[in-house]
mmCIF file of C-alpha atoms in Angstrom:
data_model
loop_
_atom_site.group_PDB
_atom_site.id
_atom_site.type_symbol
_atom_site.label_atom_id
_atom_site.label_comp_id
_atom_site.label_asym_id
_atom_site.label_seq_id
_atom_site.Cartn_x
_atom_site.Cartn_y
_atom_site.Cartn_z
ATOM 1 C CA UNK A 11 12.264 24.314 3.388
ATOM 2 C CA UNK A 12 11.467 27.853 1.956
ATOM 3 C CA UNK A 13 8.159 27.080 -0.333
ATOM 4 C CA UNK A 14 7.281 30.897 -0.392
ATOM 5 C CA UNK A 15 7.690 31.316 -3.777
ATOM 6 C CA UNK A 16 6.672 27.861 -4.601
ATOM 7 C CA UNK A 17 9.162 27.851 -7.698
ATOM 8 C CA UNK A 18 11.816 25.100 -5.853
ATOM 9 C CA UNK A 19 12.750 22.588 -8.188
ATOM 10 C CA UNK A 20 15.270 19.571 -7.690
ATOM 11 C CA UNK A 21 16.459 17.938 -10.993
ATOM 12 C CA UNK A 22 18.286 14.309 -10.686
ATOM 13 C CA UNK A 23 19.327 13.229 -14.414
ATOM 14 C CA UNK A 24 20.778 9.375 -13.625
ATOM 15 C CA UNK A 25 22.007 7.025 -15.856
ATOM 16 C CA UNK A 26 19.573 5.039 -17.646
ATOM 17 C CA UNK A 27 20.228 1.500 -15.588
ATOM 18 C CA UNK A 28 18.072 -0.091 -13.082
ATOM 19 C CA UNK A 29 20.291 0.348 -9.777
ATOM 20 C CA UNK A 30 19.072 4.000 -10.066
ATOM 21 C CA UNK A 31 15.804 3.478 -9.568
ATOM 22 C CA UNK A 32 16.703 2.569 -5.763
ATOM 23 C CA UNK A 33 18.376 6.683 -5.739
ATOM 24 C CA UNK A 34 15.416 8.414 -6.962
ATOM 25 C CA UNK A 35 13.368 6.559 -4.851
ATOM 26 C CA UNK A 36 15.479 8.079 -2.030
ATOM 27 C CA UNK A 37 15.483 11.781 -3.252
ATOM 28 C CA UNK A 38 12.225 11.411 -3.982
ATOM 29 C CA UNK A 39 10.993 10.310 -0.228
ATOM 30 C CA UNK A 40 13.587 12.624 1.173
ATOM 31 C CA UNK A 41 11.711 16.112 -0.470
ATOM 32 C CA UNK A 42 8.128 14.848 0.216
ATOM 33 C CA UNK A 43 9.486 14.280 3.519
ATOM 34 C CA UNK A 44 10.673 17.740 3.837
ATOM 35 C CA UNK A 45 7.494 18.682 2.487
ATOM 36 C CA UNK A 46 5.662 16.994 5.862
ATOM 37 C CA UNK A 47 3.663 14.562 3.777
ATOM 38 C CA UNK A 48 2.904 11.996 5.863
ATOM 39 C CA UNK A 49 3.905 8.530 5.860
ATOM 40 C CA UNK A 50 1.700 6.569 3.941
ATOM 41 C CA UNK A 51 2.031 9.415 1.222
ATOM 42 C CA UNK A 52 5.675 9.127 1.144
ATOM 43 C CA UNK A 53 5.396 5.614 0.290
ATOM 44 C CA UNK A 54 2.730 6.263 -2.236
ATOM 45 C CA UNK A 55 5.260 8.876 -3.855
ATOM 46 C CA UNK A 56 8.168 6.357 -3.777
ATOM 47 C CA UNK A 57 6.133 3.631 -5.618
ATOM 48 C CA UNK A 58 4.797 5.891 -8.447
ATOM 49 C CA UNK A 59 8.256 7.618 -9.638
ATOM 50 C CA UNK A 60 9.661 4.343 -9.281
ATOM 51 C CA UNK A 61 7.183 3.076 -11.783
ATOM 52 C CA UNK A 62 7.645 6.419 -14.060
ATOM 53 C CA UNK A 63 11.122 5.499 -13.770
ATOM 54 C CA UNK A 64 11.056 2.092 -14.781
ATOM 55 C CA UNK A 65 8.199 3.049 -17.830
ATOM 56 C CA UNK A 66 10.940 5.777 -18.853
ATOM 57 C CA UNK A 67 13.588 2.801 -18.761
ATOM 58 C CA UNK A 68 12.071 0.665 -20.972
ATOM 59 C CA UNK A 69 12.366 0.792 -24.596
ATOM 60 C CA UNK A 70 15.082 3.127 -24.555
ATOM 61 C CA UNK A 71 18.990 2.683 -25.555
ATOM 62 C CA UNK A 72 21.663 1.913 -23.191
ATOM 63 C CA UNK A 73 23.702 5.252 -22.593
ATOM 64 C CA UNK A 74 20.513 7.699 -22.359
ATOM 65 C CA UNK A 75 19.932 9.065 -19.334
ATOM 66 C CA UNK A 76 16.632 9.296 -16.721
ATOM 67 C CA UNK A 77 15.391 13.275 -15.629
ATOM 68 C CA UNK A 78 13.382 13.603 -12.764
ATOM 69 C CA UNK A 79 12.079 16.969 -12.323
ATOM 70 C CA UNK A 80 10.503 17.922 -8.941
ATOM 71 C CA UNK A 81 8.380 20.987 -8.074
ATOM 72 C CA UNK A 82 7.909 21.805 -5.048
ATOM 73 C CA UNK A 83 4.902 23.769 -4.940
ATOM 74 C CA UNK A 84 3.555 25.764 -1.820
ATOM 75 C CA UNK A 85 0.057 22.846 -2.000
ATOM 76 C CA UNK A 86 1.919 20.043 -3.726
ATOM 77 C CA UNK A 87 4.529 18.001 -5.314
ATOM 78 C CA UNK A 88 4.913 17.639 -9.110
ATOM 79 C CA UNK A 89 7.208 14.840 -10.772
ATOM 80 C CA UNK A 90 7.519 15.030 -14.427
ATOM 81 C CA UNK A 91 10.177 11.677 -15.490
ATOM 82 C CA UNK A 92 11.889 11.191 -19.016
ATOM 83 C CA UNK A 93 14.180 9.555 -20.826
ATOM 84 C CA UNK A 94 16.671 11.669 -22.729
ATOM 85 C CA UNK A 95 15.363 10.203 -25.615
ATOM 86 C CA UNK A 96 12.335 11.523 -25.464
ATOM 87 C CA UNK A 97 10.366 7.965 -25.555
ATOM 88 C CA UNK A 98 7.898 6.369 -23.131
ATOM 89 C CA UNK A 99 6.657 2.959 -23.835
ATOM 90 C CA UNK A 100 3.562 4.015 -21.263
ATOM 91 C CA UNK A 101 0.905 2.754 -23.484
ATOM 92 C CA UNK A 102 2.438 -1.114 -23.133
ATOM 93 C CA UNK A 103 3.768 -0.491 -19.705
ATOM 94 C CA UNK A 104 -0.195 -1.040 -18.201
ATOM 95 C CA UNK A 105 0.365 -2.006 -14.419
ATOM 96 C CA UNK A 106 2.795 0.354 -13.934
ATOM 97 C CA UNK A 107 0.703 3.421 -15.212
ATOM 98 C CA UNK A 108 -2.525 1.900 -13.458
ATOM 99 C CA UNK A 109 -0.609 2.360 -10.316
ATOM 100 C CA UNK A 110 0.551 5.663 -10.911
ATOM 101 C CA UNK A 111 -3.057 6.589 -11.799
ATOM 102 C CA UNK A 112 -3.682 5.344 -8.426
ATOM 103 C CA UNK A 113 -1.695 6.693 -6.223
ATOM 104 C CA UNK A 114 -1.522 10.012 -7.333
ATOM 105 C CA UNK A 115 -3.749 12.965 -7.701
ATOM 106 C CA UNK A 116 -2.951 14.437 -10.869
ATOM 107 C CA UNK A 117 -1.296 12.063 -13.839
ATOM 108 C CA UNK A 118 -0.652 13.287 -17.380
ATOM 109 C CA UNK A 119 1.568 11.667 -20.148
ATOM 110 C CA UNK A 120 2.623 14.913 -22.027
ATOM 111 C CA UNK A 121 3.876 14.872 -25.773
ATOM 112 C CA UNK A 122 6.121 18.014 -26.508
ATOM 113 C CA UNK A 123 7.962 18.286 -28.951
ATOM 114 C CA UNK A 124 11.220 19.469 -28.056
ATOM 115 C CA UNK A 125 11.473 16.951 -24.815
ATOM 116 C CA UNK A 126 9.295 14.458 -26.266
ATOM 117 C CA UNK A 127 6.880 12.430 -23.761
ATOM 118 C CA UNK A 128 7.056 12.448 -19.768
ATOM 119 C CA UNK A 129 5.150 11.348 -17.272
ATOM 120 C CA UNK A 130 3.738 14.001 -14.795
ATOM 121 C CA UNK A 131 2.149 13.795 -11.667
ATOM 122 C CA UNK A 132 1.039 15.510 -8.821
ATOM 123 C CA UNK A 133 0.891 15.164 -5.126
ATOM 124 C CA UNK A 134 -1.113 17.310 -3.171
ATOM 125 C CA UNK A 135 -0.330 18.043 0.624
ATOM 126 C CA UNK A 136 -4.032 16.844 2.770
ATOM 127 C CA UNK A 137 -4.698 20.181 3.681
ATOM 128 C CA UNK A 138 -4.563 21.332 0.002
ATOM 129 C CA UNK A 139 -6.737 18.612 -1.684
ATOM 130 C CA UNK A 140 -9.553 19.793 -3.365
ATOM 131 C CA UNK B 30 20.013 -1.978 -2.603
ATOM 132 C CA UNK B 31 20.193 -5.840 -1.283
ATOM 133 C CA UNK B 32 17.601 -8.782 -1.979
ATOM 134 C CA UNK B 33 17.632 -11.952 -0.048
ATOM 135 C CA UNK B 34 16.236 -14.987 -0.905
ATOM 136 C CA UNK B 35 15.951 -18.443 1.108
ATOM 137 C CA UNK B 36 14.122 -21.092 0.449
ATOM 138 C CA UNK B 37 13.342 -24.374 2.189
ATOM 139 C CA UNK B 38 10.955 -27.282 2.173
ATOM 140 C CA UNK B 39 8.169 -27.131 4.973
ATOM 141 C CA UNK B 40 5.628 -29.870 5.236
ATOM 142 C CA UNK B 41 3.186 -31.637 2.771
ATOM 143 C CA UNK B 42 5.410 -31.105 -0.222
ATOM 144 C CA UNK B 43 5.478 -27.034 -0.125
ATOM 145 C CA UNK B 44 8.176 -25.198 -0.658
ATOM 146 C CA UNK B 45 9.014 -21.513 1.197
ATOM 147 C CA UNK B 46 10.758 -18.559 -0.514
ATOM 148 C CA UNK B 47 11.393 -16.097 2.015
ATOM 149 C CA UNK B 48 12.332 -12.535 0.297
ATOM 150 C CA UNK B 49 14.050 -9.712 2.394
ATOM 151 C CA UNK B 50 14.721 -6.483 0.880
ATOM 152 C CA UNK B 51 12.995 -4.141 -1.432
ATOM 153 C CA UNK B 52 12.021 -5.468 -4.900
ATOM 154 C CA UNK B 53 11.872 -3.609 -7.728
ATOM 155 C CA UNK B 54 13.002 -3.456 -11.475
ATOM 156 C CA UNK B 55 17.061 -3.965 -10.130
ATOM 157 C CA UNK B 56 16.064 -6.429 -7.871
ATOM 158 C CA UNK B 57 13.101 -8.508 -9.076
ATOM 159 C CA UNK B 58 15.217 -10.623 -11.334
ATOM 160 C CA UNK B 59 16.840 -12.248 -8.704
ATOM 161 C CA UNK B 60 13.818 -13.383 -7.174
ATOM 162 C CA UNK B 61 12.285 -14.044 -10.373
ATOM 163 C CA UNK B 62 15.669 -16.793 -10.824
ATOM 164 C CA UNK B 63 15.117 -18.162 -7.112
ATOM 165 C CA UNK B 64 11.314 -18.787 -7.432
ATOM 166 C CA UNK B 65 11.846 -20.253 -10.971
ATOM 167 C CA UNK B 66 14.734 -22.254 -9.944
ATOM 168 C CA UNK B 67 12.008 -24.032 -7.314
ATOM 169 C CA UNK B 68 9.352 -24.571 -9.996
ATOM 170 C CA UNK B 69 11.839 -25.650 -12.659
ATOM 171 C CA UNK B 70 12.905 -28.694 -9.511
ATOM 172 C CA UNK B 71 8.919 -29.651 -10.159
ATOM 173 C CA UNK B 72 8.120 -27.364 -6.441
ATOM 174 C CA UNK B 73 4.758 -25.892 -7.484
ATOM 175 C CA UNK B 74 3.174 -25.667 -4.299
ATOM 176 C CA UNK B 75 5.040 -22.616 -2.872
ATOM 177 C CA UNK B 76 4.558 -20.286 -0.115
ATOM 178 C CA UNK B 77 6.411 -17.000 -0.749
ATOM 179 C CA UNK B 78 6.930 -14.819 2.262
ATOM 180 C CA UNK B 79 6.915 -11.039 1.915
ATOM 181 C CA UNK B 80 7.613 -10.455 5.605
ATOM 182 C CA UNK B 81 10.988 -9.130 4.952
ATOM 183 C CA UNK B 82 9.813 -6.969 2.363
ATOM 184 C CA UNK B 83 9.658 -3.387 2.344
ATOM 185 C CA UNK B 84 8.459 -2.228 -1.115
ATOM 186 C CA UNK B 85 7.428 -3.611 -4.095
ATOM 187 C CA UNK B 86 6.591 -2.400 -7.378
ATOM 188 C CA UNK B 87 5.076 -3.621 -10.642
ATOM 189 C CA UNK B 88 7.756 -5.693 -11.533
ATOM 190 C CA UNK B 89 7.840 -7.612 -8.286
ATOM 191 C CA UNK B 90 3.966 -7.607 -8.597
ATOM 192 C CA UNK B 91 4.957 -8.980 -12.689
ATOM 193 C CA UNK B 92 7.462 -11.436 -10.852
ATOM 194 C CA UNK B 93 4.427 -13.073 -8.688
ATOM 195 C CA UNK B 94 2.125 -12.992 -11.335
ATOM 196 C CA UNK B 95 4.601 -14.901 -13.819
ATOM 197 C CA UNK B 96 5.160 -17.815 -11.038
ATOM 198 C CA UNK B 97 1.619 -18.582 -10.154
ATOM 199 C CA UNK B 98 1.152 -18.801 -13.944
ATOM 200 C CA UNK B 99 3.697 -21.505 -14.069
ATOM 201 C CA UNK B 100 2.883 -23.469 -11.178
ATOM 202 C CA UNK B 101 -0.663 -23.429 -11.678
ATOM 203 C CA UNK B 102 -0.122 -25.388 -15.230
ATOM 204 C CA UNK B 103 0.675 -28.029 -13.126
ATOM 205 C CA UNK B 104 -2.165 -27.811 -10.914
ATOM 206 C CA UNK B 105 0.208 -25.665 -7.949
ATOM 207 C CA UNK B 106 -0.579 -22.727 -6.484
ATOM 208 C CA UNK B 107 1.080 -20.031 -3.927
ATOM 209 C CA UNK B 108 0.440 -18.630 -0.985
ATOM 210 C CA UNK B 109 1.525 -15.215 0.219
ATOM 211 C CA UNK B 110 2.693 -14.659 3.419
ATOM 212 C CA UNK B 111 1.815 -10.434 4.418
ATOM 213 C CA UNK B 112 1.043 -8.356 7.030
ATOM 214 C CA UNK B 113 2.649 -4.894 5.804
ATOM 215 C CA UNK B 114 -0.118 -2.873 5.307
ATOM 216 C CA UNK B 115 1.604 -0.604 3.045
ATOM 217 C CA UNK B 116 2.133 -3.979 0.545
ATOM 218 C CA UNK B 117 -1.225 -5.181 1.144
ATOM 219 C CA UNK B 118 -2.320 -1.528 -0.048
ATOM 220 C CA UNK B 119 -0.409 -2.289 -3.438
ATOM 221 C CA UNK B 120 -2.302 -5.770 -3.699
ATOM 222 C CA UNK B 121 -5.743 -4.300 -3.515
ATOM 223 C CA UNK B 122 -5.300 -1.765 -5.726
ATOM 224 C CA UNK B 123 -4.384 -3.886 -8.095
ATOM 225 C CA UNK B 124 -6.786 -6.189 -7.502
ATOM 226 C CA UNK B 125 -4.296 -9.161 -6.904
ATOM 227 C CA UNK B 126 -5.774 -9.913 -3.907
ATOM 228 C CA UNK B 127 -8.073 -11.512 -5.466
ATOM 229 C CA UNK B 128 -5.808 -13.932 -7.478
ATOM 230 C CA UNK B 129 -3.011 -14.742 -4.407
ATOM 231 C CA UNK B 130 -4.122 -16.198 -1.249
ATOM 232 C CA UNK B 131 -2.605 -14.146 1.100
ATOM 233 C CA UNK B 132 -2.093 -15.474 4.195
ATOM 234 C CA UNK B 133 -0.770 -14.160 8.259
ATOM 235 C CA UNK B 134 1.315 -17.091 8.857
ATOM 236 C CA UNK B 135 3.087 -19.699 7.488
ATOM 237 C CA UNK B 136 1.250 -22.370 8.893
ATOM 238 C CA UNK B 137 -1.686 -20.566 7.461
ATOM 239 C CA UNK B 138 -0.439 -20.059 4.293
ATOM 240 C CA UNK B 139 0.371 -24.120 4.214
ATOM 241 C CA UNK B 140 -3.151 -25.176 5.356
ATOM 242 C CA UNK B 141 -4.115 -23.542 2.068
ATOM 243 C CA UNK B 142 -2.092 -25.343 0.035
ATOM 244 C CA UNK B 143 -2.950 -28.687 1.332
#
């Protein structure tokens, strides 16, 4: 995977139902893979989109749809997940965040206000962690 | 995405609930209707076994939570059955470890319900 640049990005926009989750999951593990993170970081990555993904579920109307964003950066991985309707219910959604917080190295719940809120988070690879 | 989940009586009274598959916000309502299905038959000394389980998330983790609620308003309890160190992981960090017995075997898991 050509990370010269450090400006790859993979977008997945699925529909906003459950049996997705299972996809991004996938994509997800399949990039940090690709990436050489190793194992136990993989999983680590899996769980906490999967929780940004069910967070960006919730609250939100049949018939939106789910973007993950990934960068792949030349020292880490960066997952920003929305809802197309710009809602998060991340304030109510307490496990699942506390998890994220865990697992990752970086976590930020951004407000904009053209996309409205997303989770972010970052990954860094071991022999970029500060 | 599959979910499996069998349950049978063992000894003493308990009840297993073996889960195979990954759970997660899909799947975790089909274990959440096999577990309460037991407890709703007045089973509320369960042993659930995660050894057939490859991930869980927080609404798995919500799914657990939810059952030993129930059982334990009639005095029950449950015991986990784990050795995937990559679940365990999930239940320390969320401090659930401290709520579930979680147990190595099922005879283990049994002796603690007893």
């Amino acid at each position: 995977m050509n990370r010269q640049n450090g400006d790859n990005r993979v977008q997945i926009t699925t529909p906003n139902k459950p049996e997705y989750v299972g996809v991004v999951r996938l994509a997800v593990a399949g990039i940090a893979s690709r990436m050489r993170f190793d194992y136990e970081t993989i999983e680590d990555l899996k769980l906490a989109v999967a929780e940004a993904f069910t967070i960006a579920m919730k609250g939100t109307n049949a018939g939106s749809l789910i973007d993950v964003e990934c960068e792949i950066g030349m020292e880490n991985l960066s997952i920003a997940v929305r809802n197309t309707q710009g809602l998060l219910s991340a304030a109510t959604d307490e496990l699942g965040i506390f998890l994220i917080r865990a697992l990752m190295d970086e976590v930020e719940i951004q407000e904009t206000p053209r996309l409205g809120s997303r989770v972010v988070m970052k990954k860094y690879l071991n022999y970029a962690k500060r | 995405m599959d979910i499996k989940v069998a349950t049978r009586e063992l000894p003493n009274g308990v009840h297993l609930a073996e889960v195979q598959g990954e759970i997660d916000v899909y799947t975790s309502p089909k274990v959440k209707e096999s577990v309460s299905e037991l407890i709703e038959k007045g089973h509320y000394n369960l042993v659930i076994s995660l050894e057939g389980v490859r991930y869980i998330d927080s609404t798995g983790l919500g799914v657990l939570i939810g059952a030993l609620k129930k059982v334990r308003e009639h005095n029950g309890s449950i015991g986990l059955i784990c050795t995937n160190p990559q679940i365990k992981k999930i239940f320390n960090i969320t401090g659930l470890v401290k709520i579930f017995g979680i147990y190595k075997s099922e005879e283990e898991a049994v002796k603690s319900l007893v």
